[in-house]
C-alpha cells in the first residue's frame, strides 16, 4: 500500500457517498477489486452515491447472474447510452427486442464455419504487416514495441476481414488512436454524474467529435464503395455478410439490417474487434519471451504440423498453440471486467438478496486468479488447457463472457489470435531486453502493460510461416 492510500477499513467507512472508493475504482480498477475481495470475501456490498452496488467474485455467482438468472438482469442503460454516442445503435448498445433481432441476424456470420471463410483475408493481413514491421533477413533482430506491433496486425486483420481493405502502418495507427481515445472518453463519462446531451459543451467533446468523424468517414466510404458499385462482386468479407444477412425468425419476414444498422455495427465491430485481441497477443508475446521452454515446445508442435503439410485451418486449431493463448488470457484477461448488470426485479444470488435496481459487477480478473479454481494462479502453465487436463471448474474461466451477451467475435478472435501466434512463433525467437521483466498490467479499457513492453524479435534461420 502506498502512503496516500487509505487502509481498507478507512476506505469503506466513507459510506454512504463512497467518493474515495469511486475514485479508487476509477484510477485502479484491478487494485480496487483485489482490496474489496480481500476485505469482504466473495461478495462485496457497497453504497456509492446513494446507490447499492454488489461485486460478486465467485464463479457460481457469475454463472447465476449471466446465465441462470439472465432474464432478471439487464445491462446498464447509462453505459449503453455512452457507447451509443459514438457507435450508434448496434448489437452492443441496444437491449430487448432490438438487441435480440440484431444478435440473431449477426450470429451466423460469426459461426466457426463462416469464420473459416475469413482465413485467407486474415493470412494476407498478417503476412503483410509482419513483413512491414519485423526483420526480414534470417538471423536479424529488432527490439519491438509489442503493443504497437499487435495493434498494427490486429487492425490490419479487422479492416481486411470487415471491408477487404488493406491499411498502412500510419493509417492503422491513426485509427487505433481514434478508437482508443473514444473508448477512454467513454470510460471517463461512466463516472460523471450524468450523460451529457450531444449539444452541451463538456471536457473532451471537441476531440470526441473529431475522432467520431475519422471513424465515420472510413466506415461510410467503405460501405458506399461497396453498395454503389454492385459490379465489384462478392468479397466474402464481413461487410458482404452484413449486407446479405437476413432474420430467419418465423415472424421476421426474412428482414435485413437497415443501412443505419449496418453502419453502426461496422463502427462497433471494428472498435470491439482489435483492442482486445491486440491486448491478448501483447501478453502472449511477453509470456513467450519469458518462457523459452514453452515457446520451444510450441515451435515443435507447429514444425511437425507444417512438415505433415497441414492446412492453415488445422494449424490454427493445434492444441498446445491454443493452450498457450488461453492461459495467456487467463493470466491477463483482455477484458478484466464485464459490463455491469442491473437487477430488473428482486432476486437471490447464492444466499445474497439483490433488490431491484441494484448494480452488480463481475470481475473476470478475480475469477481467473482464484486459487480455488487454478492451482498456482500466478504461474503461466498452458497444460491447464490441454484436452487431457482436469476440467476447469464451471464458470471459473470466461475471457469472452457468458450467457446471451457472450462475445459475438469469440470464434473470430480465437482463429485470428491462433493464426498470428503461429506465424510469429514459426518465424521468430522472442527475448526480453537484458535485465528487464514483464511490466505490471494496467486497465486501459483493455488490459495493457503499464510501461512499454519491448521484446527482441530475431528472425529464425530456416522457417516457413504458415
Ligand atoms: C480476445 C479477444 C476478445 C475478447 C477477450 C472479448 C471479450 C468480450 C466480452 C467479455 C464480451 C461480453 C461483454 C458482456 O457480457 O457484457 C464481449 C462482447 C462482444 N464482443 Fe468481444 N471480445 C474479443 C474479441 C472480439 C472481436 C474480434 C469481435 C468482433 C469482430 C467482438 C465483438 C463483440 C461484440 C459485438 C460483443 C457484444 C455482444 C452482445 O452484447 O450481444 N469481440 N466480448
PDB file of N, CA and C in Angstrom, residues 32-122:
ATOM      1  N   UNK A  32      -8.535  -1.988  -6.830  1.00  0.00           N
ATOM      2  CA  UNK A  32      -9.764  -1.784  -6.043  1.00  0.00           C
ATOM      3  C   UNK A  32     -10.473  -3.122  -5.849  1.00  0.00           C
ATOM      4  N   UNK A  33     -10.607  -3.898  -6.929  1.00  0.00           N
ATOM      5  CA  UNK A  33     -11.311  -5.177  -6.816  1.00  0.00           C
ATOM      6  C   UNK A  33     -10.561  -6.112  -5.873  1.00  0.00           C
ATOM      7  N   UNK A  34      -9.224  -6.131  -5.976  1.00  0.00           N
ATOM      8  CA  UNK A  34      -8.439  -7.005  -5.090  1.00  0.00           C
ATOM      9  C   UNK A  34      -8.660  -6.637  -3.629  1.00  0.00           C
ATOM     10  N   UNK A  35      -8.677  -5.328  -3.351  1.00  0.00           N
ATOM     11  CA  UNK A  35      -8.843  -4.896  -1.959  1.00  0.00           C
ATOM     12  C   UNK A  35     -10.250  -5.207  -1.455  1.00  0.00           C
ATOM     13  N   UNK A  36     -11.241  -5.034  -2.332  1.00  0.00           N
ATOM     14  CA  UNK A  36     -12.618  -5.335  -1.913  1.00  0.00           C
ATOM     15  C   UNK A  36     -12.765  -6.822  -1.616  1.00  0.00           C
ATOM     16  N   UNK A  37     -12.178  -7.668  -2.487  1.00  0.00           N
ATOM     17  CA  UNK A  37     -12.298  -9.113  -2.280  1.00  0.00           C
ATOM     18  C   UNK A  37     -11.591  -9.518  -0.979  1.00  0.00           C
ATOM     19  N   UNK A  38     -10.422  -8.912  -0.745  1.00  0.00           N
ATOM     20  CA  UNK A  38      -9.677  -9.247   0.465  1.00  0.00           C
ATOM     21  C   UNK A  38     -10.493  -8.852   1.694  1.00  0.00           C
ATOM     22  N   UNK A  39     -11.159  -7.724   1.626  1.00  0.00           N
ATOM     23  CA  UNK A  39     -11.879  -7.213   2.788  1.00  0.00           C
ATOM     24  C   UNK A  39     -13.210  -7.941   3.005  1.00  0.00           C
ATOM     25  N   UNK A  40     -13.959  -8.195   1.915  1.00  0.00           N
ATOM     26  CA  UNK A  40     -15.329  -8.699   2.048  1.00  0.00           C
ATOM     27  C   UNK A  40     -15.460 -10.199   1.801  1.00  0.00           C
ATOM     28  N   UNK A  41     -14.506 -10.799   1.079  1.00  0.00           N
ATOM     29  CA  UNK A  41     -14.704 -12.194   0.660  1.00  0.00           C
ATOM     30  C   UNK A  41     -15.385 -12.226  -0.697  1.00  0.00           C
ATOM     31  N   UNK A  42     -16.279 -13.212  -0.925  1.00  0.00           N
ATOM     32  CA  UNK A  42     -16.819 -13.436  -2.271  1.00  0.00           C
ATOM     33  C   UNK A  42     -17.876 -12.424  -2.719  1.00  0.00           C
ATOM     34  N   UNK A  43     -18.481 -11.696  -1.745  1.00  0.00           N
ATOM     35  CA  UNK A  43     -19.498 -10.706  -2.130  1.00  0.00           C
ATOM     36  C   UNK A  43     -19.193  -9.386  -1.421  1.00  0.00           C
ATOM     37  N   UNK A  44     -18.993  -8.321  -2.191  1.00  0.00           N
ATOM     38  CA  UNK A  44     -18.771  -7.009  -1.572  1.00  0.00           C
ATOM     39  C   UNK A  44     -20.018  -6.167  -1.768  1.00  0.00           C
ATOM     40  N   UNK A  45     -20.571  -5.673  -0.652  1.00  0.00           N
ATOM     41  CA  UNK A  45     -21.773  -4.824  -0.757  1.00  0.00           C
ATOM     42  C   UNK A  45     -21.366  -3.387  -0.479  1.00  0.00           C
ATOM     43  N   UNK A  46     -21.583  -2.519  -1.451  1.00  0.00           N
ATOM     44  CA  UNK A  46     -21.124  -1.136  -1.321  1.00  0.00           C
ATOM     45  C   UNK A  46     -22.279  -0.172  -1.535  1.00  0.00           C
ATOM     46  N   UNK A  47     -22.136   1.036  -0.987  1.00  0.00           N
ATOM     47  CA  UNK A  47     -23.089   2.095  -1.318  1.00  0.00           C
ATOM     48  C   UNK A  47     -22.300   3.236  -1.903  1.00  0.00           C
ATOM     49  N   UNK A  48     -22.525   3.493  -3.177  1.00  0.00           N
ATOM     50  CA  UNK A  48     -21.763   4.550  -3.849  1.00  0.00           C
ATOM     51  C   UNK A  48     -22.760   5.552  -4.413  1.00  0.00           C
ATOM     52  N   UNK A  49     -22.584   6.811  -4.028  1.00  0.00           N
ATOM     53  CA  UNK A  49     -23.507   7.873  -4.448  1.00  0.00           C
ATOM     54  C   UNK A  49     -24.966   7.450  -4.211  1.00  0.00           C
ATOM     55  N   UNK A  50     -25.216   6.968  -3.025  1.00  0.00           N
ATOM     56  CA  UNK A  50     -26.552   6.543  -2.569  1.00  0.00           C
ATOM     57  C   UNK A  50     -27.105   5.374  -3.379  1.00  0.00           C
ATOM     58  N   UNK A  51     -26.219   4.675  -4.101  1.00  0.00           N
ATOM     59  CA  UNK A  51     -26.705   3.537  -4.870  1.00  0.00           C
ATOM     60  C   UNK A  51     -26.056   2.259  -4.346  1.00  0.00           C
ATOM     61  N   UNK A  52     -26.865   1.199  -4.221  1.00  0.00           N
ATOM     62  CA  UNK A  52     -26.332  -0.084  -3.769  1.00  0.00           C
ATOM     63  C   UNK A  52     -25.624  -0.786  -4.936  1.00  0.00           C
ATOM     64  N   UNK A  53     -24.404  -1.226  -4.670  1.00  0.00           N
ATOM     65  CA  UNK A  53     -23.607  -1.917  -5.703  1.00  0.00           C
ATOM     66  C   UNK A  53     -23.057  -3.198  -5.096  1.00  0.00           C
ATOM     67  N   UNK A  54     -23.172  -4.306  -5.811  1.00  0.00           N
ATOM     68  CA  UNK A  54     -22.549  -5.552  -5.357  1.00  0.00           C
ATOM     69  C   UNK A  54     -21.426  -5.946  -6.299  1.00  0.00           C
ATOM     70  N   UNK A  55     -20.294  -6.365  -5.725  1.00  0.00           N
ATOM     71  CA  UNK A  55     -19.257  -7.044  -6.507  1.00  0.00           C
ATOM     72  C   UNK A  55     -19.368  -8.530  -6.160  1.00  0.00           C
ATOM     73  N   UNK A  56     -19.521  -9.356  -7.178  1.00  0.00           N
ATOM     74  CA  UNK A  56     -19.524 -10.804  -6.937  1.00  0.00           C
ATOM     75  C   UNK A  56     -18.216 -11.381  -7.477  1.00  0.00           C
ATOM     76  N   UNK A  57     -17.507 -12.138  -6.639  1.00  0.00           N
ATOM     77  CA  UNK A  57     -16.189 -12.626  -7.047  1.00  0.00           C
ATOM     78  C   UNK A  57     -16.150 -14.122  -7.349  1.00  0.00           C
ATOM     79  N   UNK A  58     -17.179 -14.891  -6.951  1.00  0.00           N
ATOM     80  CA  UNK A  58     -17.099 -16.357  -7.103  1.00  0.00           C
ATOM     81  C   UNK A  58     -17.717 -16.802  -8.431  1.00  0.00           C
ATOM     82  N   UNK A  59     -17.160 -17.883  -9.044  1.00  0.00           N
ATOM     83  CA  UNK A  59     -17.667 -18.355 -10.334  1.00  0.00           C
ATOM     84  C   UNK A  59     -19.159 -18.695 -10.312  1.00  0.00           C
ATOM     85  N   UNK A  60     -19.607 -19.317  -9.215  1.00  0.00           N
ATOM     86  CA  UNK A  60     -21.018 -19.747  -9.146  1.00  0.00           C
ATOM     87  C   UNK A  60     -21.957 -18.536  -9.265  1.00  0.00           C
ATOM     88  N   UNK A  61     -21.585 -17.432  -8.585  1.00  0.00           N
ATOM     89  CA  UNK A  61     -22.424 -16.223  -8.647  1.00  0.00           C
ATOM     90  C   UNK A  61     -22.405 -15.638 -10.054  1.00  0.00           C
ATOM     91  N   UNK A  62     -21.221 -15.659 -10.685  1.00  0.00           N
ATOM     92  CA  UNK A  62     -21.112 -15.123 -12.051  1.00  0.00           C
ATOM     93  C   UNK A  62     -22.046 -15.901 -12.972  1.00  0.00           C
ATOM     94  N   UNK A  63     -22.062 -17.220 -12.816  1.00  0.00           N
ATOM     95  CA  UNK A  63     -22.910 -18.042 -13.686  1.00  0.00           C
ATOM     96  C   UNK A  63     -24.394 -17.751 -13.433  1.00  0.00           C
ATOM     97  N   UNK A  64     -24.732 -17.611 -12.141  1.00  0.00           N
ATOM     98  CA  UNK A  64     -26.148 -17.343 -11.823  1.00  0.00           C
ATOM     99  C   UNK A  64     -26.612 -16.027 -12.463  1.00  0.00           C
ATOM    100  N   UNK A  65     -25.763 -14.987 -12.374  1.00  0.00           N
ATOM    101  CA  UNK A  65     -26.165 -13.675 -12.915  1.00  0.00           C
ATOM    102  C   UNK A  65     -26.234 -13.697 -14.441  1.00  0.00           C
ATOM    103  N   UNK A  66     -25.208 -14.283 -15.057  1.00  0.00           N
ATOM    104  CA  UNK A  66     -25.103 -14.193 -16.528  1.00  0.00           C
ATOM    105  C   UNK A  66     -25.937 -15.237 -17.254  1.00  0.00           C
ATOM    106  N   UNK A  67     -26.151 -16.398 -16.593  1.00  0.00           N
ATOM    107  CA  UNK A  67     -26.804 -17.498 -17.307  1.00  0.00           C
ATOM    108  C   UNK A  67     -28.158 -17.851 -16.666  1.00  0.00           C
ATOM    109  N   UNK A  68     -28.126 -18.373 -15.423  1.00  0.00           N
ATOM    110  CA  UNK A  68     -29.356 -18.898 -14.814  1.00  0.00           C
ATOM    111  C   UNK A  68     -30.410 -17.801 -14.632  1.00  0.00           C
ATOM    112  N   UNK A  69     -29.961 -16.615 -14.183  1.00  0.00           N
ATOM    113  CA  UNK A  69     -30.905 -15.517 -13.921  1.00  0.00           C
ATOM    114  C   UNK A  69     -30.786 -14.419 -14.976  1.00  0.00           C
ATOM    115  N   UNK A  70     -30.378 -14.797 -16.201  1.00  0.00           N
ATOM    116  CA  UNK A  70     -30.123 -13.771 -17.224  1.00  0.00           C
ATOM    117  C   UNK A  70     -31.310 -12.851 -17.440  1.00  0.00           C
ATOM    118  N   UNK A  71     -32.553 -13.407 -17.331  1.00  0.00           N
ATOM    119  CA  UNK A  71     -33.707 -12.552 -17.622  1.00  0.00           C
ATOM    120  C   UNK A  71     -34.039 -11.630 -16.443  1.00  0.00           C
ATOM    121  N   UNK A  72     -33.357 -11.811 -15.303  1.00  0.00           N
ATOM    122  CA  UNK A  72     -33.585 -10.919 -14.163  1.00  0.00           C
ATOM    123  C   UNK A  72     -32.642  -9.716 -14.178  1.00  0.00           C
ATOM    124  N   UNK A  73     -31.734  -9.694 -15.164  1.00  0.00           N
ATOM    125  CA  UNK A  73     -30.763  -8.597 -15.227  1.00  0.00           C
ATOM    126  C   UNK A  73     -30.739  -7.985 -16.617  1.00  0.00           C
ATOM    127  N   UNK A  74     -30.343  -6.720 -16.653  1.00  0.00           N
ATOM    128  CA  UNK A  74     -30.144  -6.058 -17.939  1.00  0.00           C
ATOM    129  C   UNK A  74     -28.820  -5.307 -17.876  1.00  0.00           C
ATOM    130  N   UNK A  75     -28.290  -4.912 -19.038  1.00  0.00           N
ATOM    131  CA  UNK A  75     -27.088  -4.090 -18.983  1.00  0.00           C
ATOM    132  C   UNK A  75     -27.492  -2.656 -18.639  1.00  0.00           C
ATOM    133  N   UNK A  76     -26.562  -1.905 -18.092  1.00  0.00           N
ATOM    134  CA  UNK A  76     -26.895  -0.589 -17.543  1.00  0.00           C
ATOM    135  C   UNK A  76     -27.205   0.405 -18.674  1.00  0.00           C
ATOM    136  N   UNK A  77     -28.409   0.992 -18.645  1.00  0.00           N
ATOM    137  CA  UNK A  77     -28.856   1.869 -19.733  1.00  0.00           C
ATOM    138  C   UNK A  77     -27.889   3.032 -19.961  1.00  0.00           C
ATOM    139  N   UNK A  78     -27.386   3.577 -18.874  1.00  0.00           N
ATOM    140  CA  UNK A  78     -26.499   4.736 -18.955  1.00  0.00           C
ATOM    141  C   UNK A  78     -25.204   4.392 -19.727  1.00  0.00           C
ATOM    142  N   UNK A  79     -24.675   3.181 -19.452  1.00  0.00           N
ATOM    143  CA  UNK A  79     -23.454   2.734 -20.122  1.00  0.00           C
ATOM    144  C   UNK A  79     -23.707   2.561 -21.623  1.00  0.00           C
ATOM    145  N   UNK A  80     -24.874   1.994 -21.933  1.00  0.00           N
ATOM    146  CA  UNK A  80     -25.209   1.773 -23.343  1.00  0.00           C
ATOM    147  C   UNK A  80     -25.345   3.115 -24.062  1.00  0.00           C
ATOM    148  N   UNK A  81     -25.931   4.126 -23.357  1.00  0.00           N
ATOM    149  CA  UNK A  81     -26.103   5.451 -23.986  1.00  0.00           C
ATOM    150  C   UNK A  81     -24.749   6.079 -24.287  1.00  0.00           C
ATOM    151  N   UNK A  82     -23.783   5.871 -23.369  1.00  0.00           N
ATOM    152  CA  UNK A  82     -22.450   6.456 -23.572  1.00  0.00           C
ATOM    153  C   UNK A  82     -21.802   5.845 -24.822  1.00  0.00           C
ATOM    154  N   UNK A  83     -21.894   4.517 -24.959  1.00  0.00           N
ATOM    155  CA  UNK A  83     -21.293   3.874 -26.139  1.00  0.00           C
ATOM    156  C   UNK A  83     -22.073   4.214 -27.413  1.00  0.00           C
ATOM    157  N   UNK A  84     -23.379   4.355 -27.248  1.00  0.00           N
ATOM    158  CA  UNK A  84     -24.206   4.714 -28.413  1.00  0.00           C
ATOM    159  C   UNK A  84     -23.791   6.075 -28.971  1.00  0.00           C
ATOM    160  N   UNK A  85     -23.294   6.966 -28.080  1.00  0.00           N
ATOM    161  CA  UNK A  85     -22.976   8.322 -28.551  1.00  0.00           C
ATOM    162  C   UNK A  85     -21.858   8.318 -29.582  1.00  0.00           C
ATOM    163  N   UNK A  86     -21.061   7.226 -29.659  1.00  0.00           N
ATOM    164  CA  UNK A  86     -20.087   7.226 -30.771  1.00  0.00           C
ATOM    165  C   UNK A  86     -20.272   6.056 -31.728  1.00  0.00           C
ATOM    166  N   UNK A  87     -21.015   5.013 -31.296  1.00  0.00           N
ATOM    167  CA  UNK A  87     -21.161   3.858 -32.199  1.00  0.00           C
ATOM    168  C   UNK A  87     -22.538   3.746 -32.830  1.00  0.00           C
ATOM    169  N   UNK A  88     -23.507   4.536 -32.334  1.00  0.00           N
ATOM    170  CA  UNK A  88     -24.872   4.385 -32.821  1.00  0.00           C
ATOM    171  C   UNK A  88     -25.554   3.179 -32.179  1.00  0.00           C
ATOM    172  N   UNK A  89     -26.658   2.734 -32.817  1.00  0.00           N
ATOM    173  CA  UNK A  89     -27.468   1.657 -32.209  1.00  0.00           C
ATOM    174  C   UNK A  89     -27.095   0.331 -32.848  1.00  0.00           C
ATOM    175  N   UNK A  90     -26.270  -0.441 -32.143  1.00  0.00           N
ATOM    176  CA  UNK A  90     -25.829  -1.723 -32.688  1.00  0.00           C
ATOM    177  C   UNK A  90     -26.055  -2.845 -31.677  1.00  0.00           C
ATOM    178  N   UNK A  91     -25.470  -3.996 -31.939  1.00  0.00           N
ATOM    179  CA  UNK A  91     -25.746  -5.158 -31.087  1.00  0.00           C
ATOM    180  C   UNK A  91     -25.170  -4.984 -29.669  1.00  0.00           C
ATOM    181  N   UNK A  92     -24.236  -4.045 -29.509  1.00  0.00           N
ATOM    182  CA  UNK A  92     -23.704  -3.803 -28.166  1.00  0.00           C
ATOM    183  C   UNK A  92     -24.543  -2.790 -27.414  1.00  0.00           C
ATOM    184  N   UNK A  93     -25.114  -1.806 -28.126  1.00  0.00           N
ATOM    185  CA  UNK A  93     -25.725  -0.668 -27.429  1.00  0.00           C
ATOM    186  C   UNK A  93     -27.246  -0.754 -27.337  1.00  0.00           C
ATOM    187  N   UNK A  94     -27.840  -1.828 -27.867  1.00  0.00           N
ATOM    188  CA  UNK A  94     -29.296  -1.951 -27.762  1.00  0.00           C
ATOM    189  C   UNK A  94     -29.639  -3.041 -26.738  1.00  0.00           C
ATOM    190  N   UNK A  95     -30.856  -3.045 -26.306  1.00  0.00           N
ATOM    191  CA  UNK A  95     -31.347  -4.077 -25.374  1.00  0.00           C
ATOM    192  C   UNK A  95     -32.690  -4.581 -25.875  1.00  0.00           C
ATOM    193  N   UNK A  96     -33.221  -5.619 -25.253  1.00  0.00           N
ATOM    194  CA  UNK A  96     -34.582  -6.092 -25.532  1.00  0.00           C
ATOM    195  C   UNK A  96     -34.721  -6.631 -26.946  1.00  0.00           C
ATOM    196  N   UNK A  97     -35.913  -6.344 -27.547  1.00  0.00           N
ATOM    197  CA  UNK A  97     -36.240  -6.937 -28.848  1.00  0.00           C
ATOM    198  C   UNK A  97     -35.277  -6.470 -29.939  1.00  0.00           C
ATOM    199  N   UNK A  98     -34.852  -5.210 -29.833  1.00  0.00           N
ATOM    200  CA  UNK A  98     -33.940  -4.659 -30.833  1.00  0.00           C
ATOM    201  C   UNK A  98     -32.608  -5.427 -30.821  1.00  0.00           C
ATOM    202  N   UNK A  99     -32.054  -5.612 -29.594  1.00  0.00           N
ATOM    203  CA  UNK A  99     -30.798  -6.369 -29.460  1.00  0.00           C
ATOM    204  C   UNK A  99     -30.992  -7.800 -29.965  1.00  0.00           C
ATOM    205  N   UNK A 100     -32.108  -8.450 -29.547  1.00  0.00           N
ATOM    206  CA  UNK A 100     -32.348  -9.857 -29.933  1.00  0.00           C
ATOM    207  C   UNK A 100     -32.326 -10.004 -31.449  1.00  0.00           C
ATOM    208  N   UNK A 101     -32.996  -9.063 -32.136  1.00  0.00           N
ATOM    209  CA  UNK A 101     -33.082  -9.144 -33.587  1.00  0.00           C
ATOM    210  C   UNK A 101     -31.683  -8.990 -34.224  1.00  0.00           C
ATOM    211  N   UNK A 102     -30.963  -7.982 -33.766  1.00  0.00           N
ATOM    212  CA  UNK A 102     -29.628  -7.761 -34.356  1.00  0.00           C
ATOM    213  C   UNK A 102     -28.707  -8.947 -34.061  1.00  0.00           C
ATOM    214  N   UNK A 103     -28.773  -9.456 -32.848  1.00  0.00           N
ATOM    215  CA  UNK A 103     -27.898 -10.584 -32.475  1.00  0.00           C
ATOM    216  C   UNK A 103     -28.223 -11.809 -33.335  1.00  0.00           C
ATOM    217  N   UNK A 104     -29.545 -12.030 -33.545  1.00  0.00           N
ATOM    218  CA  UNK A 104     -29.992 -13.179 -34.349  1.00  0.00           C
ATOM    219  C   UNK A 104     -29.468 -13.061 -35.790  1.00  0.00           C
ATOM    220  N   UNK A 105     -29.525 -11.840 -36.334  1.00  0.00           N
ATOM    221  CA  UNK A 105     -29.097 -11.654 -37.726  1.00  0.00           C
ATOM    222  C   UNK A 105     -27.569 -11.801 -37.850  1.00  0.00           C
ATOM    223  N   UNK A 106     -26.845 -11.312 -36.838  1.00  0.00           N
ATOM    224  CA  UNK A 106     -25.378 -11.300 -36.945  1.00  0.00           C
ATOM    225  C   UNK A 106     -24.728 -12.639 -36.608  1.00  0.00           C
ATOM    226  N   UNK A 107     -25.368 -13.418 -35.716  1.00  0.00           N
ATOM    227  CA  UNK A 107     -24.709 -14.623 -35.193  1.00  0.00           C
ATOM    228  C   UNK A 107     -24.198 -15.575 -36.283  1.00  0.00           C
ATOM    229  N   UNK A 108     -24.987 -15.901 -37.328  1.00  0.00           N
ATOM    230  CA  UNK A 108     -24.461 -16.864 -38.318  1.00  0.00           C
ATOM    231  C   UNK A 108     -23.183 -16.363 -38.998  1.00  0.00           C
ATOM    232  N   UNK A 109     -23.020 -15.055 -39.106  1.00  0.00           N
ATOM    233  CA  UNK A 109     -21.828 -14.501 -39.763  1.00  0.00           C
ATOM    234  C   UNK A 109     -20.566 -14.667 -38.942  1.00  0.00           C
ATOM    235  N   UNK A 110     -20.713 -15.051 -37.664  1.00  0.00           N
ATOM    236  CA  UNK A 110     -19.536 -15.244 -36.807  1.00  0.00           C
ATOM    237  C   UNK A 110     -19.428 -16.686 -36.321  1.00  0.00           C
ATOM    238  N   UNK A 111     -20.125 -17.603 -37.021  1.00  0.00           N
ATOM    239  CA  UNK A 111     -20.048 -19.028 -36.642  1.00  0.00           C
ATOM    240  C   UNK A 111     -18.667 -19.559 -37.027  1.00  0.00           C
ATOM    241  N   UNK A 112     -18.226 -20.697 -36.422  1.00  0.00           N
ATOM    242  CA  UNK A 112     -16.904 -21.248 -36.775  1.00  0.00           C
ATOM    243  C   UNK A 112     -16.783 -21.469 -38.279  1.00  0.00           C
ATOM    244  N   UNK A 113     -17.883 -21.924 -38.923  1.00  0.00           N
ATOM    245  CA  UNK A 113     -17.794 -22.209 -40.355  1.00  0.00           C
ATOM    246  C   UNK A 113     -17.555 -20.921 -41.147  1.00  0.00           C
ATOM    247  N   UNK A 114     -18.322 -19.884 -40.811  1.00  0.00           N
ATOM    248  CA  UNK A 114     -18.185 -18.625 -41.536  1.00  0.00           C
ATOM    249  C   UNK A 114     -16.801 -17.999 -41.291  1.00  0.00           C
ATOM    250  N   UNK A 115     -16.337 -18.111 -40.011  1.00  0.00           N
ATOM    251  CA  UNK A 115     -15.025 -17.546 -39.683  1.00  0.00           C
ATOM    252  C   UNK A 115     -13.926 -18.248 -40.489  1.00  0.00           C
ATOM    253  N   UNK A 116     -14.085 -19.560 -40.729  1.00  0.00           N
ATOM    254  CA  UNK A 116     -13.091 -20.281 -41.547  1.00  0.00           C
ATOM    255  C   UNK A 116     -12.978 -19.641 -42.924  1.00  0.00           C
ATOM    256  N   UNK A 117     -14.086 -19.080 -43.403  1.00  0.00           N
ATOM    257  CA  UNK A 117     -14.080 -18.417 -44.712  1.00  0.00           C
ATOM    258  C   UNK A 117     -13.277 -17.116 -44.719  1.00  0.00           C
ATOM    259  N   UNK A 118     -12.957 -16.582 -43.525  1.00  0.00           N
ATOM    260  CA  UNK A 118     -12.172 -15.339 -43.463  1.00  0.00           C
ATOM    261  C   UNK A 118     -10.669 -15.629 -43.350  1.00  0.00           C
ATOM    262  N   UNK A 119     -10.288 -16.933 -43.339  1.00  0.00           N
ATOM    263  CA  UNK A 119      -8.881 -17.268 -43.063  1.00  0.00           C
ATOM    264  C   UNK A 119      -7.929 -16.630 -44.070  1.00  0.00           C
ATOM    265  N   UNK A 120      -8.278 -16.664 -45.341  1.00  0.00           N
ATOM    266  CA  UNK A 120      -7.345 -16.150 -46.354  1.00  0.00           C
ATOM    267  C   UNK A 120      -7.147 -14.640 -46.186  1.00  0.00           C
ATOM    268  N   UNK A 121      -8.248 -13.918 -45.865  1.00  0.00           N
ATOM    269  CA  UNK A 121      -8.118 -12.478 -45.614  1.00  0.00           C
ATOM    270  C   UNK A 121      -7.214 -12.231 -44.405  1.00  0.00           C
ATOM    271  N   UNK A 122      -7.409 -13.056 -43.363  1.00  0.00           N
ATOM    272  CA  UNK A 122      -6.586 -12.890 -42.153  1.00  0.00           C
ATOM    273  C   UNK A 122      -5.122 -13.172 -42.478  1.00  0.00           C
TER     274      UNK A 122
END
